Amino acid sequence: MIIVHDILQARENIADYIHETPILHSSQLSEICGNEMYCKAEHLQKTGSFKIRGASNKVKKAAREGTTYVTAASSGNHGQAVAYIARQLGIQATIVTPVDAAESKKNAIKAYGGKIEECGTTSAERLPRAKELADEHNGMFIPPYDDPLIMAGQGTIGLEIMEQLEDVDAVVVPIGGGGLISGILTAIKQTKPKVKVIGVEPETANDTFLSLKNKKITAIPETTTIADGLRTSQPGHMTFPVLQKFLDNLVLVSDEEIKQAQKFVLERMKQLIEPSSAVTVAAAMNGKLGMKDKNVVCVLSGGNVDV
């Protein structure tokens, strides 16, 4: 498992490549939820999501070791982040995307300097091809979440929250493969263990919920949840033990609740977030956090929405 020292080191490594994102407060959201509601604005991060934190930590280490070529398998935020940081460090990057990836996402990867290779429609097809390309070019494959450097990079969000908001009772985090929440859990539970960390998954992408219930990693069939960034089939082998050890609670939200939360944030808070971000607000708005009169931080993980 990673430790706080790894996250502190990651913060030093990535400081020149990321924003320290603000925490926003919403009076209307607070009134609806019965808590003081704050939002950690990772949708305002470089490349539009938290992914740049972990990607920067991993790719920078690759560059120090002399790597001149990296690959990733992604149709969205992770691919954009890897392409961006690779260009900043003078490294070539190829992102393996599904053949049906949205043009807007592929265009964003290209705009950040990444080369696109299309392969299949599932991660089971993309991942082996990305690893194969890395081997062919004596490069490095950059995993989306199941990696200590990726997890430590994402954990810098937890450090920032603790520093930006002195009195925090709970932090609410989306769960996909678990890289984001495992990093935040480590940062918070090893510094302020009384702060609760609550994970949120879509009802139809509940692989971590089932895995925790079964006490072992449990895969689910392919899902079509609107929260496309959370469509992993199972939690990571490195991330899952962190959740087992530290997570206080995990709640599920429906696609309809996600849509309503995304619309609320756009209309009332004037912030454009992606559905995967909106799961945390959806959980709070629908009374699923099990608390009142507390200071709650919802992590808004990204804002890359196809118009």
PDB file of C-alpha atoms in Angstrom:
ATOM      1  CA  MET A   1       0.000   0.000   0.000  1.00  0.00           C
ATOM      2  CA  ILE A   2       1.068   3.596  -0.536  1.00  0.00           C
ATOM      3  CA  ILE A   3       1.672   5.861   2.476  1.00  0.00           C
ATOM      4  CA  VAL A   4       1.392   9.606   3.079  1.00  0.00           C
ATOM      5  CA  HIS A   5       5.104  10.025   2.345  1.00  0.00           C
ATOM      6  CA  ASP A   6       4.455   8.804  -1.223  1.00  0.00           C
ATOM      7  CA  ILE A   7       1.719  11.408  -1.649  1.00  0.00           C
ATOM      8  CA  LEU A   8       3.865  14.220  -0.258  1.00  0.00           C
ATOM      9  CA  GLN A   9       6.611  13.201  -2.673  1.00  0.00           C
ATOM     10  CA  ALA A  10       4.084  13.124  -5.520  1.00  0.00           C
ATOM     11  CA  ARG A  11       3.013  16.670  -4.681  1.00  0.00           C
ATOM     12  CA  GLU A  12       6.600  17.862  -5.093  1.00  0.00           C
ATOM     13  CA  ASN A  13       6.965  15.945  -8.349  1.00  0.00           C
ATOM     14  CA  ILE A  14       3.835  17.318 -10.020  1.00  0.00           C
ATOM     15  CA  ALA A  15       3.673  20.866  -8.626  1.00  0.00           C
ATOM     16  CA  ASP A  16       4.851  22.472 -11.882  1.00  0.00           C
ATOM     17  CA  TYR A  17       2.291  20.622 -14.015  1.00  0.00           C
ATOM     18  CA  ILE A  18      -1.021  20.932 -12.161  1.00  0.00           C
ATOM     19  CA  HIS A  19      -3.335  23.508 -10.617  1.00  0.00           C
ATOM     20  CA  GLU A  20      -4.176  23.569  -6.924  1.00  0.00           C
ATOM     21  CA  THR A  21      -7.901  23.610  -7.602  1.00  0.00           C
ATOM     22  CA  PRO A  22     -10.299  25.694  -5.506  1.00  0.00           C
ATOM     23  CA  ILE A  23     -13.001  24.538  -3.126  1.00  0.00           C
ATOM     24  CA  LEU A  24     -16.403  26.012  -3.975  1.00  0.00           C
ATOM     25  CA  HIS A  25     -19.265  26.508  -1.502  1.00  0.00           C
ATOM     26  CA  SER A  26     -22.940  26.411  -2.464  1.00  0.00           C
ATOM     27  CA  SER A  27     -25.609  27.829  -0.183  1.00  0.00           C
ATOM     28  CA  GLN A  28     -28.427  26.299  -2.249  1.00  0.00           C
ATOM     29  CA  LEU A  29     -26.820  22.870  -2.241  1.00  0.00           C
ATOM     30  CA  SER A  30     -26.235  23.186   1.495  1.00  0.00           C
ATOM     31  CA  GLU A  31     -29.911  23.968   2.072  1.00  0.00           C
ATOM     32  CA  ILE A  32     -31.034  20.976   0.006  1.00  0.00           C
ATOM     33  CA  CYS A  33     -28.625  18.564   1.702  1.00  0.00           C
ATOM     34  CA  GLY A  34     -28.861  19.768   5.311  1.00  0.00           C
ATOM     35  CA  ASN A  35     -25.066  20.053   5.449  1.00  0.00           C
ATOM     36  CA  GLU A  36     -22.544  22.750   4.626  1.00  0.00           C
ATOM     37  CA  MET A  37     -21.652  21.647   1.113  1.00  0.00           C
ATOM     38  CA  TYR A  38     -18.286  22.276  -0.521  1.00  0.00           C
ATOM     39  CA  CYS A  39     -17.005  21.055  -3.875  1.00  0.00           C
ATOM     40  CA  LYS A  40     -13.372  20.303  -4.723  1.00  0.00           C
ATOM     41  CA  ALA A  41     -13.202  21.656  -8.278  1.00  0.00           C
ATOM     42  CA  GLU A  42     -11.068  19.157 -10.190  1.00  0.00           C
ATOM     43  CA  HIS A  43     -13.167  19.932 -13.280  1.00  0.00           C
ATOM     44  CA  LEU A  44     -11.085  23.138 -13.385  1.00  0.00           C
ATOM     45  CA  GLN A  45      -7.847  21.121 -13.388  1.00  0.00           C
ATOM     46  CA  LYS A  46      -5.486  21.039 -16.378  1.00  0.00           C
ATOM     47  CA  THR A  47      -6.873  18.715 -19.093  1.00  0.00           C
ATOM     48  CA  GLY A  48     -10.257  19.014 -17.353  1.00  0.00           C
ATOM     49  CA  SER A  49      -9.920  16.280 -14.727  1.00  0.00           C
ATOM     50  CA  PHE A  50      -7.978  14.936 -11.757  1.00  0.00           C
ATOM     51  CA  LYS A  51      -6.227  12.417 -14.003  1.00  0.00           C
ATOM     52  CA  ILE A  52      -3.328  14.792 -14.732  1.00  0.00           C
ATOM     53  CA  ARG A  53      -2.118  14.384 -11.133  1.00  0.00           C
ATOM     54  CA  GLY A  54      -1.428  10.662 -11.324  1.00  0.00           C
ATOM     55  CA  ALA A  55      -0.335  10.769 -14.949  1.00  0.00           C
ATOM     56  CA  SER A  56       2.218  13.495 -14.206  1.00  0.00           C
ATOM     57  CA  ASN A  57       3.655  11.545 -11.290  1.00  0.00           C
ATOM     58  CA  LYS A  58       4.032   8.374 -13.366  1.00  0.00           C
ATOM     59  CA  VAL A  59       5.229   9.899 -16.647  1.00  0.00           C
ATOM     60  CA  LYS A  60       7.729  12.184 -14.917  1.00  0.00           C
ATOM     61  CA  LYS A  61       9.355   9.142 -13.309  1.00  0.00           C
ATOM     62  CA  ALA A  62       9.427   7.441 -16.722  1.00  0.00           C
ATOM     63  CA  ALA A  63      11.179  10.488 -18.188  1.00  0.00           C
ATOM     64  CA  ARG A  64      13.783  10.496 -15.409  1.00  0.00           C
ATOM     65  CA  GLU A  65      14.519   6.855 -16.237  1.00  0.00           C
ATOM     66  CA  GLY A  66      15.139   7.732 -19.874  1.00  0.00           C
ATOM     67  CA  THR A  67      11.814   6.634 -21.361  1.00  0.00           C
ATOM     68  CA  THR A  68      11.021   8.488 -24.590  1.00  0.00           C
ATOM     69  CA  TYR A  69       7.680   6.826 -25.424  1.00  0.00           C
ATOM     70  CA  VAL A  70       4.548   6.098 -23.390  1.00  0.00           C
ATOM     71  CA  THR A  71       1.173   4.543 -24.114  1.00  0.00           C
ATOM     72  CA  ALA A  72      -2.217   4.474 -22.458  1.00  0.00           C
ATOM     73  CA  ALA A  73      -5.558   2.798 -23.139  1.00  0.00           C
ATOM     74  CA  SER A  74      -8.329   5.355 -22.753  1.00  0.00           C
ATOM     75  CA  SER A  75     -11.166   7.073 -24.555  1.00  0.00           C
ATOM     76  CA  GLY A  76     -11.215  10.074 -22.271  1.00  0.00           C
ATOM     77  CA  ASN A  77      -9.635  11.790 -19.281  1.00  0.00           C
ATOM     78  CA  HIS A  78      -6.686   9.463 -18.686  1.00  0.00           C
ATOM     79  CA  GLY A  79      -5.675   9.567 -22.337  1.00  0.00           C
ATOM     80  CA  GLN A  80      -5.846  13.351 -22.424  1.00  0.00           C
ATOM     81  CA  ALA A  81      -3.765  13.610 -19.250  1.00  0.00           C
ATOM     82  CA  VAL A  82      -1.053  11.232 -20.503  1.00  0.00           C
ATOM     83  CA  ALA A  83      -0.877  12.999 -23.867  1.00  0.00           C
ATOM     84  CA  TYR A  84      -0.577  16.408 -22.179  1.00  0.00           C
ATOM     85  CA  ILE A  85       2.146  15.554 -19.686  1.00  0.00           C
ATOM     86  CA  ALA A  86       4.103  13.543 -22.261  1.00  0.00           C
ATOM     87  CA  ARG A  87       4.274  16.598 -24.508  1.00  0.00           C
ATOM     88  CA  GLN A  88       5.348  18.791 -21.589  1.00  0.00           C
ATOM     89  CA  LEU A  89       8.224  16.400 -20.913  1.00  0.00           C
ATOM     90  CA  GLY A  90       9.214  15.935 -24.553  1.00  0.00           C
ATOM     91  CA  ILE A  91       8.014  12.335 -24.743  1.00  0.00           C
ATOM     92  CA  GLN A  92       5.961  10.738 -27.518  1.00  0.00           C
ATOM     93  CA  ALA A  93       2.584   9.297 -26.515  1.00  0.00           C
ATOM     94  CA  THR A  94       0.171   6.930 -28.241  1.00  0.00           C
ATOM     95  CA  ILE A  95      -3.321   6.595 -26.795  1.00  0.00           C
ATOM     96  CA  VAL A  96      -5.247   3.463 -27.757  1.00  0.00           C
ATOM     97  CA  THR A  97      -8.931   4.389 -28.009  1.00  0.00           C
ATOM     98  CA  PRO A  98     -12.051   2.382 -28.874  1.00  0.00           C
ATOM     99  CA  VAL A  99     -13.172   2.592 -32.486  1.00  0.00           C
ATOM    100  CA  ASP A 100     -16.428   4.208 -31.356  1.00  0.00           C
ATOM    101  CA  ALA A 101     -14.820   6.896 -29.175  1.00  0.00           C
ATOM    102  CA  ALA A 102     -16.411  10.331 -29.467  1.00  0.00           C
ATOM    103  CA  GLU A 103     -14.650  12.598 -31.952  1.00  0.00           C
ATOM    104  CA  SER A 104     -14.468  15.346 -29.332  1.00  0.00           C
ATOM    105  CA  LYS A 105     -12.424  13.102 -27.045  1.00  0.00           C
ATOM    106  CA  LYS A 106     -10.079  11.983 -29.820  1.00  0.00           C
ATOM    107  CA  ASN A 107      -9.641  15.595 -30.914  1.00  0.00           C
ATOM    108  CA  ALA A 108      -8.730  16.591 -27.362  1.00  0.00           C
ATOM    109  CA  ILE A 109      -6.066  13.865 -27.174  1.00  0.00           C
ATOM    110  CA  LYS A 110      -4.635  15.027 -30.510  1.00  0.00           C
ATOM    111  CA  ALA A 111      -4.681  18.653 -29.346  1.00  0.00           C
ATOM    112  CA  TYR A 112      -2.505  17.664 -26.391  1.00  0.00           C
ATOM    113  CA  GLY A 113      -0.002  16.066 -28.778  1.00  0.00           C
ATOM    114  CA  GLY A 114      -1.035  12.424 -28.488  1.00  0.00           C
ATOM    115  CA  LYS A 115      -1.147   9.977 -31.374  1.00  0.00           C
ATOM    116  CA  ILE A 116      -4.359   7.944 -31.672  1.00  0.00           C
ATOM    117  CA  GLU A 117      -4.620   4.234 -32.432  1.00  0.00           C
ATOM    118  CA  GLU A 118      -8.107   2.729 -32.496  1.00  0.00           C
ATOM    119  CA  CYS A 119      -8.646  -0.803 -31.202  1.00  0.00           C
ATOM    120  CA  GLY A 120     -11.917  -2.624 -30.522  1.00  0.00           C
ATOM    121  CA  THR A 121     -14.664  -1.365 -28.272  1.00  0.00           C
ATOM    122  CA  THR A 122     -13.714  -2.717 -24.834  1.00  0.00           C
ATOM    123  CA  SER A 123     -10.877  -2.172 -22.364  1.00  0.00           C
ATOM    124  CA  ALA A 124     -10.082  -5.888 -22.676  1.00  0.00           C
ATOM    125  CA  GLU A 125      -9.079  -5.152 -26.273  1.00  0.00           C
ATOM    126  CA  ARG A 126      -7.407  -1.765 -25.705  1.00  0.00           C
ATOM    127  CA  LEU A 127      -5.202  -2.612 -22.746  1.00  0.00           C
ATOM    128  CA  PRO A 128      -3.192  -5.452 -24.363  1.00  0.00           C
ATOM    129  CA  ARG A 129      -2.624  -3.353 -27.480  1.00  0.00           C
ATOM    130  CA  ALA A 130      -1.354  -0.382 -25.451  1.00  0.00           C
ATOM    131  CA  LYS A 131       1.039  -2.666 -23.553  1.00  0.00           C
ATOM    132  CA  GLU A 132       2.156  -4.268 -26.830  1.00  0.00           C
ATOM    133  CA  LEU A 133       2.948  -0.865 -28.345  1.00  0.00           C
ATOM    134  CA  ALA A 134       4.968   0.089 -25.279  1.00  0.00           C
ATOM    135  CA  ASP A 135       7.010  -3.113 -25.600  1.00  0.00           C
ATOM    136  CA  GLU A 136       7.526  -2.613 -29.346  1.00  0.00           C
ATOM    137  CA  HIS A 137       8.964   0.882 -28.820  1.00  0.00           C
ATOM    138  CA  ASN A 138      10.904   0.122 -25.610  1.00  0.00           C
ATOM    139  CA  GLY A 139       8.512   2.501 -23.862  1.00  0.00           C
ATOM    140  CA  MET A 140       6.247   2.452 -20.813  1.00  0.00           C
ATOM    141  CA  PHE A 141       2.555   1.684 -20.453  1.00  0.00           C
ATOM    142  CA  ILE A 142       0.806   4.161 -18.126  1.00  0.00           C
ATOM    143  CA  PRO A 143      -2.046   2.387 -16.282  1.00  0.00           C
ATOM    144  CA  PRO A 144      -5.221   4.359 -15.495  1.00  0.00           C
ATOM    145  CA  TYR A 145      -5.443   3.578 -11.768  1.00  0.00           C
ATOM    146  CA  ASP A 146      -3.800   0.373 -10.534  1.00  0.00           C
ATOM    147  CA  ASP A 147      -0.322   1.758  -9.891  1.00  0.00           C
ATOM    148  CA  PRO A 148       1.333   3.236  -6.761  1.00  0.00           C
ATOM    149  CA  LEU A 149       2.548   6.398  -8.525  1.00  0.00           C
ATOM    150  CA  ILE A 150      -0.876   6.990 -10.082  1.00  0.00           C
ATOM    151  CA  MET A 151      -2.594   6.477  -6.710  1.00  0.00           C
ATOM    152  CA  ALA A 152      -0.137   8.776  -4.929  1.00  0.00           C
ATOM    153  CA  GLY A 153      -0.657  11.504  -7.532  1.00  0.00           C
ATOM    154  CA  GLN A 154      -4.422  11.379  -7.104  1.00  0.00           C
ATOM    155  CA  GLY A 155      -3.959  11.413  -3.325  1.00  0.00           C
ATOM    156  CA  THR A 156      -2.621  14.977  -3.514  1.00  0.00           C
ATOM    157  CA  ILE A 157      -6.282  16.031  -3.728  1.00  0.00           C
ATOM    158  CA  GLY A 158      -6.756  14.744  -0.186  1.00  0.00           C
ATOM    159  CA  LEU A 159      -3.835  16.822   1.077  1.00  0.00           C
ATOM    160  CA  GLU A 160      -5.231  19.950  -0.571  1.00  0.00           C
ATOM    161  CA  ILE A 161      -8.705  19.442   0.891  1.00  0.00           C
ATOM    162  CA  MET A 162      -7.294  19.100   4.421  1.00  0.00           C
ATOM    163  CA  GLU A 163      -5.270  22.306   3.980  1.00  0.00           C
ATOM    164  CA  GLN A 164      -7.938  24.376   2.228  1.00  0.00           C
ATOM    165  CA  LEU A 165     -10.798  23.570   4.609  1.00  0.00           C
ATOM    166  CA  GLU A 166      -9.816  23.344   8.241  1.00  0.00           C
ATOM    167  CA  ASP A 167     -12.965  21.708   9.613  1.00  0.00           C
ATOM    168  CA  VAL A 168     -13.987  18.798   7.364  1.00  0.00           C
ATOM    169  CA  ASP A 169     -16.351  16.059   8.539  1.00  0.00           C
ATOM    170  CA  ALA A 170     -16.671  14.012   5.343  1.00  0.00           C
ATOM    171  CA  VAL A 171     -15.239  13.779   1.827  1.00  0.00           C
ATOM    172  CA  VAL A 172     -17.340  12.171  -0.924  1.00  0.00           C
ATOM    173  CA  VAL A 173     -15.482  10.607  -3.853  1.00  0.00           C
ATOM    174  CA  PRO A 174     -16.490   8.896  -7.125  1.00  0.00           C
ATOM    175  CA  ILE A 175     -15.291   5.304  -7.578  1.00  0.00           C
ATOM    176  CA  GLY A 176     -14.223   3.851 -10.919  1.00  0.00           C
ATOM    177  CA  GLY A 177     -11.123   1.670 -10.773  1.00  0.00           C
ATOM    178  CA  GLY A 178     -10.297   3.120  -7.373  1.00  0.00           C
ATOM    179  CA  GLY A 179      -7.159   5.161  -8.080  1.00  0.00           C
ATOM    180  CA  LEU A 180      -8.727   8.449  -7.014  1.00  0.00           C
ATOM    181  CA  ILE A 181     -10.406   7.257  -3.841  1.00  0.00           C
ATOM    182  CA  SER A 182      -7.508   5.045  -2.705  1.00  0.00           C
ATOM    183  CA  GLY A 183      -5.154   8.021  -2.937  1.00  0.00           C
ATOM    184  CA  ILE A 184      -7.558  10.329  -1.106  1.00  0.00           C
ATOM    185  CA  LEU A 185      -8.253   7.664   1.537  1.00  0.00           C
ATOM    186  CA  THR A 186      -4.540   7.276   2.231  1.00  0.00           C
ATOM    187  CA  ALA A 187      -3.973  11.027   2.474  1.00  0.00           C
ATOM    188  CA  ILE A 188      -6.906  11.599   4.813  1.00  0.00           C
ATOM    189  CA  LYS A 189      -6.955   8.494   6.981  1.00  0.00           C
ATOM    190  CA  GLN A 190      -3.227   8.707   7.732  1.00  0.00           C
ATOM    191  CA  THR A 191      -3.434  12.389   8.705  1.00  0.00           C
ATOM    192  CA  LYS A 192      -6.976  13.017  10.009  1.00  0.00           C
ATOM    193  CA  PRO A 193      -8.535   9.571  10.566  1.00  0.00           C
ATOM    194  CA  LYS A 194     -11.750  10.993  12.075  1.00  0.00           C
ATOM    195  CA  VAL A 195     -12.725  12.509   8.712  1.00  0.00           C
ATOM    196  CA  LYS A 196     -15.147  10.155   6.990  1.00  0.00           C
ATOM    197  CA  VAL A 197     -14.558   9.167   3.369  1.00  0.00           C
ATOM    198  CA  ILE A 198     -17.618   8.012   1.438  1.00  0.00           C
ATOM    199  CA  GLY A 199     -17.411   6.438  -2.003  1.00  0.00           C
ATOM    200  CA  VAL A 200     -20.109   6.677  -4.676  1.00  0.00           C
ATOM    201  CA  GLU A 201     -20.817   4.368  -7.622  1.00  0.00           C
ATOM    202  CA  PRO A 202     -23.601   4.263 -10.221  1.00  0.00           C
ATOM    203  CA  GLU A 203     -26.173   1.564  -9.506  1.00  0.00           C
ATOM    204  CA  THR A 204     -25.340  -0.218 -12.768  1.00  0.00           C
ATOM    205  CA  ALA A 205     -21.543   0.012 -12.273  1.00  0.00           C
ATOM    206  CA  ASN A 206     -21.401  -1.310  -8.719  1.00  0.00           C
ATOM    207  CA  ASP A 207     -18.333  -3.532  -8.981  1.00  0.00           C
ATOM    208  CA  THR A 208     -16.640  -2.078  -5.887  1.00  0.00           C
ATOM    209  CA  PHE A 209     -19.885  -2.271  -3.898  1.00  0.00           C
ATOM    210  CA  LEU A 210     -20.200  -5.971  -4.760  1.00  0.00           C
ATOM    211  CA  SER A 211     -16.499  -6.607  -4.168  1.00  0.00           C
ATOM    212  CA  LEU A 212     -16.672  -5.112  -0.668  1.00  0.00           C
ATOM    213  CA  LYS A 213     -19.816  -7.093   0.046  1.00  0.00           C
ATOM    214  CA  ASN A 214     -18.215 -10.334  -1.186  1.00  0.00           C
ATOM    215  CA  LYS A 215     -14.856  -9.503   0.451  1.00  0.00           C
ATOM    216  CA  LYS A 216     -13.089 -10.241  -2.826  1.00  0.00           C
ATOM    217  CA  ILE A 217     -12.694  -8.546  -6.206  1.00  0.00           C
ATOM    218  CA  THR A 218     -15.902  -9.149  -8.138  1.00  0.00           C
ATOM    219  CA  ALA A 219     -16.389  -8.276 -11.811  1.00  0.00           C
ATOM    220  CA  ILE A 220     -19.622  -7.037 -13.375  1.00  0.00           C
ATOM    221  CA  PRO A 221     -20.870  -7.215 -16.986  1.00  0.00           C
ATOM    222  CA  GLU A 222     -20.432  -4.268 -19.329  1.00  0.00           C
ATOM    223  CA  THR A 223     -22.455  -1.249 -18.209  1.00  0.00           C
ATOM    224  CA  THR A 224     -23.955   1.687 -20.093  1.00  0.00           C
ATOM    225  CA  THR A 225     -24.244   4.112 -17.162  1.00  0.00           C
ATOM    226  CA  ILE A 226     -24.203   7.774 -18.162  1.00  0.00           C
ATOM    227  CA  ALA A 227     -21.183   8.131 -15.847  1.00  0.00           C
ATOM    228  CA  ASP A 228     -18.834   6.868 -18.550  1.00  0.00           C
ATOM    229  CA  GLY A 229     -15.695   7.499 -16.489  1.00  0.00           C
ATOM    230  CA  LEU A 230     -16.904   4.968 -13.890  1.00  0.00           C
ATOM    231  CA  ARG A 231     -17.565   2.047 -16.242  1.00  0.00           C
ATOM    232  CA  THR A 232     -14.804  -0.205 -14.921  1.00  0.00           C
ATOM    233  CA  SER A 233     -15.698  -3.881 -14.662  1.00  0.00           C
ATOM    234  CA  GLN A 234     -13.840  -4.448 -11.366  1.00  0.00           C
ATOM    235  CA  PRO A 235     -11.703  -2.561  -8.835  1.00  0.00           C
ATOM    236  CA  GLY A 236      -7.912  -2.646  -9.102  1.00  0.00           C
ATOM    237  CA  HIS A 237      -5.814  -5.236  -7.298  1.00  0.00           C
ATOM    238  CA  MET A 238      -3.760  -2.446  -5.679  1.00  0.00           C
ATOM    239  CA  THR A 239      -6.631  -0.047  -5.010  1.00  0.00           C
ATOM    240  CA  PHE A 240      -9.146  -2.509  -3.547  1.00  0.00           C
ATOM    241  CA  PRO A 241      -7.198  -3.375  -0.358  1.00  0.00           C
ATOM    242  CA  VAL A 242      -6.988   0.347   0.471  1.00  0.00           C
ATOM    243  CA  LEU A 243     -10.765   0.629   0.247  1.00  0.00           C
ATOM    244  CA  GLN A 244     -11.204  -2.492   2.358  1.00  0.00           C
ATOM    245  CA  LYS A 245      -8.987  -1.005   5.057  1.00  0.00           C
ATOM    246  CA  PHE A 246     -10.111   2.619   5.166  1.00  0.00           C
ATOM    247  CA  LEU A 247     -13.460   3.274   3.437  1.00  0.00           C
ATOM    248  CA  ASP A 248     -16.251   4.400   5.795  1.00  0.00           C
ATOM    249  CA  ASN A 249     -19.190   3.846   3.441  1.00  0.00           C
ATOM    250  CA  LEU A 250     -20.116   3.273  -0.190  1.00  0.00           C
ATOM    251  CA  VAL A 251     -23.444   4.399  -1.649  1.00  0.00           C
ATOM    252  CA  LEU A 252     -25.096   3.937  -5.028  1.00  0.00           C
ATOM    253  CA  VAL A 253     -26.903   6.477  -7.220  1.00  0.00           C
ATOM    254  CA  SER A 254     -29.160   6.032 -10.241  1.00  0.00           C
ATOM    255  CA  ASP A 255     -28.544   7.547 -13.661  1.00  0.00           C
ATOM    256  CA  GLU A 256     -31.580   9.764 -13.156  1.00  0.00           C
ATOM    257  CA  GLU A 257     -30.142  11.084  -9.884  1.00  0.00           C
ATOM    258  CA  ILE A 258     -26.816  11.715 -11.648  1.00  0.00           C
ATOM    259  CA  LYS A 259     -28.551  13.701 -14.409  1.00  0.00           C
ATOM    260  CA  GLN A 260     -30.463  15.815 -11.891  1.00  0.00           C
ATOM    261  CA  ALA A 261     -27.275  16.583  -9.947  1.00  0.00           C
ATOM    262  CA  GLN A 262     -25.348  17.504 -13.089  1.00  0.00           C
ATOM    263  CA  LYS A 263     -28.167  19.818 -14.143  1.00  0.00           C
ATOM    264  CA  PHE A 264     -28.290  21.428 -10.683  1.00  0.00           C
ATOM    265  CA  VAL A 265     -24.552  22.153 -10.678  1.00  0.00           C
ATOM    266  CA  LEU A 266     -24.800  23.692 -14.158  1.00  0.00           C
ATOM    267  CA  GLU A 267     -27.928  25.782 -13.529  1.00  0.00           C
ATOM    268  CA  ARG A 268     -27.354  26.877  -9.920  1.00  0.00           C
ATOM    269  CA  MET A 269     -23.585  26.780  -9.448  1.00  0.00           C
ATOM    270  CA  LYS A 270     -22.714  27.704 -13.065  1.00  0.00           C
ATOM    271  CA  GLN A 271     -20.193  24.856 -13.252  1.00  0.00           C
ATOM    272  CA  LEU A 272     -20.052  22.339 -16.098  1.00  0.00           C
ATOM    273  CA  ILE A 273     -19.155  18.912 -14.720  1.00  0.00           C
ATOM    274  CA  GLU A 274     -19.265  15.471 -16.297  1.00  0.00           C
ATOM    275  CA  PRO A 275     -21.693  12.784 -15.060  1.00  0.00           C
ATOM    276  CA  SER A 276     -18.895  10.877 -13.309  1.00  0.00           C
ATOM    277  CA  SER A 277     -18.325  13.998 -11.171  1.00  0.00           C
ATOM    278  CA  ALA A 278     -22.013  14.436 -10.476  1.00  0.00           C
ATOM    279  CA  VAL A 279     -22.342  11.139  -8.582  1.00  0.00           C
ATOM    280  CA  THR A 280     -21.009  12.762  -5.406  1.00  0.00           C
ATOM    281  CA  VAL A 281     -23.504  15.623  -5.558  1.00  0.00           C
ATOM    282  CA  ALA A 282     -26.276  13.138  -6.423  1.00  0.00           C
ATOM    283  CA  ALA A 283     -25.527  11.130  -3.286  1.00  0.00           C
ATOM    284  CA  ALA A 284     -25.647  14.264  -1.130  1.00  0.00           C
ATOM    285  CA  MET A 285     -28.810  15.685  -2.728  1.00  0.00           C
ATOM    286  CA  ASN A 286     -30.687  12.420  -2.274  1.00  0.00           C
ATOM    287  CA  GLY A 287     -29.901  11.998   1.421  1.00  0.00           C
ATOM    288  CA  LYS A 288     -27.571   9.028   1.003  1.00  0.00           C
ATOM    289  CA  LEU A 289     -24.659  10.278   3.120  1.00  0.00           C
ATOM    290  CA  GLY A 290     -26.365   9.577   6.448  1.00  0.00           C
ATOM    291  CA  MET A 291     -25.357  12.855   8.115  1.00  0.00           C
ATOM    292  CA  LYS A 292     -26.741  16.305   8.906  1.00  0.00           C
ATOM    293  CA  ASP A 293     -25.215  19.630   9.959  1.00  0.00           C
ATOM    294  CA  LYS A 294     -21.729  18.549   8.865  1.00  0.00           C
ATOM    295  CA  ASN A 295     -19.070  20.055   6.620  1.00  0.00           C
ATOM    296  CA  VAL A 296     -19.036  17.885   3.511  1.00  0.00           C
ATOM    297  CA  VAL A 297     -16.704  18.069   0.507  1.00  0.00           C
ATOM    298  CA  CYS A 298     -17.839  16.523  -2.780  1.00  0.00           C
ATOM    299  CA  VAL A 299     -14.997  15.813  -5.183  1.00  0.00           C
ATOM    300  CA  LEU A 300     -15.939  17.001  -8.678  1.00  0.00           C
ATOM    301  CA  SER A 301     -13.548  14.767 -10.577  1.00  0.00           C
ATOM    302  CA  GLY A 302     -13.802  16.242 -14.070  1.00  0.00           C
ATOM    303  CA  GLY A 303     -15.632  18.420 -16.556  1.00  0.00           C
ATOM    304  CA  ASN A 304     -14.973  16.853 -19.955  1.00  0.00           C
ATOM    305  CA  VAL A 305     -18.454  16.624 -21.450  1.00  0.00           C
ATOM    306  CA  ASP A 306     -19.263  15.927 -25.097  1.00  0.00           C
ATOM    307  CA  VAL A 307     -21.476  18.871 -26.090  1.00  0.00           C
TER     308      VAL A 307
END
